GROMACS .gro file of C-alpha atoms in nm:
model
  141
    1MET     CA    1   1.979   1.712   0.694
    2LYS     CA    2   1.840   1.708   0.344
    3ALA     CA    3   1.543   1.438   0.339
    4GLY     CA    4   1.567   1.220   0.010
    5LYS     CA    5   1.216   1.037  -0.023
    6LEU     CA    6   0.972   0.838   0.219
    7THR     CA    7   0.919   0.492   0.136
    8PRO     CA    8   0.682   0.328   0.419
    9ASN     CA    9   0.719  -0.024   0.532
   10LEU     CA   10   0.419  -0.169   0.642
   11GLU     CA   11   0.380  -0.462   0.880
   12VAL     CA   12   0.136  -0.713   0.701
   13VAL     CA   13   0.011  -1.064   0.775
   14ASN     CA   14   0.068  -1.242   0.440
   15ILE     CA   15   0.312  -1.090   0.195
   16LYS     CA   16   0.155  -1.273  -0.111
   17GLN     CA   17  -0.215  -1.159  -0.058
   18THR     CA   18  -0.079  -0.806   0.021
   19VAL     CA   19   0.096  -0.811  -0.338
   20ASP     CA   20  -0.164  -0.944  -0.493
   21PHE     CA   21  -0.426  -0.702  -0.335
   22TYR     CA   22  -0.211  -0.413  -0.445
   23SER     CA   23  -0.141  -0.542  -0.763
   24GLU     CA   24  -0.478  -0.629  -0.870
   25ASN     CA   25  -0.659  -0.332  -0.747
   26PHE     CA   26  -0.409  -0.047  -0.789
   27GLY     CA   27  -0.166  -0.138  -1.076
   28PHE     CA   28   0.130  -0.167  -0.836
   29GLU     CA   29   0.428  -0.386  -0.959
   30LEU     CA   30   0.647  -0.619  -0.734
   31VAL     CA   31   1.011  -0.491  -0.749
   32MET     CA   32   1.165  -0.732  -0.524
   33ALA     CA   33   1.056  -1.000  -0.286
   34VAL     CA   34   1.279  -1.166   0.020
   35PRO     CA   35   1.172  -1.535   0.090
   36GLU     CA   36   1.118  -1.681   0.398
   37SER     CA   37   1.456  -1.842   0.406
   38MET     CA   38   1.626  -1.461   0.359
   39ASP     CA   39   1.876  -1.651   0.135
   40GLY     CA   40   1.835  -1.380  -0.140
   41VAL     CA   41   1.636  -1.158  -0.337
   42GLU     CA   42   1.352  -1.253  -0.595
   43GLN     CA   43   1.182  -1.060  -0.836
   44ALA     CA   44   0.899  -1.288  -0.876
   45LEU     CA   45   0.667  -1.467  -0.625
   46ALA     CA   46   0.666  -1.827  -0.617
   47ASP     CA   47   0.400  -2.082  -0.531
   48GLY     CA   48   0.408  -2.263  -0.236
   49LYS     CA   49   0.681  -2.024  -0.120
   50GLU     CA   50   0.660  -1.816   0.191
   51TYR     CA   51   0.817  -1.423   0.172
   52VAL     CA   52   0.893  -1.211   0.456
   53TYR     CA   53   0.956  -0.869   0.278
   54ALA     CA   54   0.797  -0.721  -0.083
   55LEU     CA   55   0.882  -0.383  -0.243
   56LEU     CA   56   0.604  -0.251  -0.503
   57GLN     CA   57   0.599   0.043  -0.703
   58LYS     CA   58   0.344   0.220  -0.903
   59ASP     CA   59   0.481   0.518  -1.068
   60GLN     CA   60   0.682   0.713  -0.831
   61VAL     CA   61   0.516   0.570  -0.526
   62GLU     CA   62   0.686   0.262  -0.364
   63LEU     CA   63   0.540   0.088  -0.081
   64MET     CA   64   0.767  -0.185   0.145
   65PHE     CA   65   0.564  -0.434   0.312
   66GLN     CA   66   0.694  -0.682   0.593
   67ARG     CA   67   0.544  -0.967   0.774
   68SER     CA   68   0.446  -0.923   1.112
   69ASP     CA   69   0.708  -1.144   1.261
   70SER     CA   70   0.998  -1.019   1.057
   71PHE     CA   71   0.901  -0.667   1.095
   72LYS     CA   72   0.869  -0.704   1.506
   73THR     CA   73   1.276  -0.835   1.472
   74ASP     CA   74   1.389  -0.567   1.241
   75VAL     CA   75   1.189  -0.262   1.395
   76VAL     CA   76   1.253  -0.306   1.756
   77LEU     CA   77   1.111   0.039   1.861
   78SER     CA   78   0.783  -0.111   1.732
   79THR     CA   79   0.493  -0.198   1.975
   80GLU     CA   80   0.179  -0.398   1.947
   81PRO     CA   81  -0.060  -0.149   1.847
   82GLY     CA   82  -0.305  -0.305   1.570
   83ILE     CA   83  -0.139  -0.332   1.213
   84GLY     CA   84  -0.348  -0.045   1.085
   85ALA     CA   85  -0.261   0.185   1.388
   86SER     CA   86  -0.354   0.551   1.321
   87VAL     CA   87  -0.212   0.656   0.980
   88SER     CA   88  -0.356   0.691   0.629
   89PHE     CA   89  -0.157   0.720   0.324
   90TYR     CA   90  -0.252   1.009   0.091
   91MET     CA   91  -0.166   0.982  -0.259
   92GLU     CA   92  -0.218   1.225  -0.537
   93VAL     CA   93  -0.306   1.049  -0.836
   94GLU     CA   94  -0.410   1.142  -1.203
   95GLY     CA   95  -0.755   1.007  -1.330
   96VAL     CA   96  -0.929   0.953  -0.955
   97VAL     CA   97  -1.266   0.937  -1.110
   98GLU     CA   98  -1.167   0.651  -1.338
   99LEU     CA   99  -1.000   0.498  -1.057
  100TYR     CA  100  -1.280   0.538  -0.872
  101GLY     CA  101  -1.524   0.384  -1.106
  102LYS     CA  102  -1.291   0.052  -1.141
  103LEU     CA  103  -1.299  -0.004  -0.768
  104LYS     CA  104  -1.641   0.073  -0.720
  105GLY     CA  105  -1.780  -0.272  -0.837
  106LYS     CA  106  -1.512  -0.430  -0.602
  107ALA     CA  107  -1.615  -0.602  -0.280
  108LEU     CA  108  -1.384  -0.315  -0.085
  109GLN     CA  109  -1.443  -0.112   0.210
  110MET     CA  110  -1.422   0.241   0.052
  111THR     CA  111  -1.584   0.580   0.081
  112GLU     CA  112  -1.763   0.769  -0.155
  113LEU     CA  113  -1.582   0.988  -0.425
  114LYS     CA  114  -1.606   1.376  -0.292
  115THR     CA  115  -1.467   1.699  -0.357
  116ALA     CA  116  -1.304   1.843  -0.053
  117TRP     CA  117  -1.316   2.185   0.094
  118TYR     CA  118  -0.954   2.238   0.014
  119GLY     CA  119  -0.986   2.163  -0.357
  120MET     CA  120  -0.904   1.781  -0.410
  121GLN     CA  121  -1.147   1.531  -0.555
  122GLU     CA  122  -1.088   1.239  -0.304
  123PHE     CA  123  -1.198   0.864  -0.196
  124TYR     CA  124  -1.029   0.624   0.092
  125VAL     CA  125  -0.986   0.263   0.064
  126LYS     CA  126  -0.947   0.017   0.352
  127ASP     CA  127  -0.672  -0.224   0.217
  128ILE     CA  128  -0.669  -0.598   0.361
  129ASN     CA  129  -0.450  -0.493   0.644
  130GLY     CA  130  -0.647  -0.236   0.771
  131TYR     CA  131  -0.455   0.029   0.660
  132ILE     CA  132  -0.635   0.340   0.497
  133LEU     CA  133  -0.529   0.448   0.143
  134ALA     CA  134  -0.650   0.783   0.026
  135PHE     CA  135  -0.653   0.855  -0.332
  136ALA     CA  136  -0.686   1.245  -0.464
  137GLU     CA  137  -0.677   1.465  -0.728
  138LYS     CA  138  -0.663   1.832  -0.730
  139VAL     CA  139  -0.994   1.997  -0.901
  140ASP     CA  140  -0.967   2.225  -1.190
  141ALA     CA  141  -1.085   2.549  -1.073
   0.00000   0.00000   0.00000
């Protein structure tokens, strides 16, 4: 087996709210979305329309978001844990101090920026679905 890439598919309550959260706070862009009618793929979210899936991208990071009802139908092995479960997503970024400064003034649940014992300057943010995101950058020695 050769692994190519890993793109998490996260169960969420509301696609539009989640897309807005990731776009406004972290600069992710919508790649594609699937409307509730599941009759095609769209490159933009339309007002007055509900969606069951969205793929977002920021540089080399991709995240898939799927509405709970659709997720449970497609991912038949999923059980009933809380949406956030017990996972965090650790992303290495450039400009962690600047990102922290940009987010600090917003009403987000987040930790303080710190340098960990393993040489990464990092902080954690909880998204609107309960997922925990880490943003980290290697500290120059």
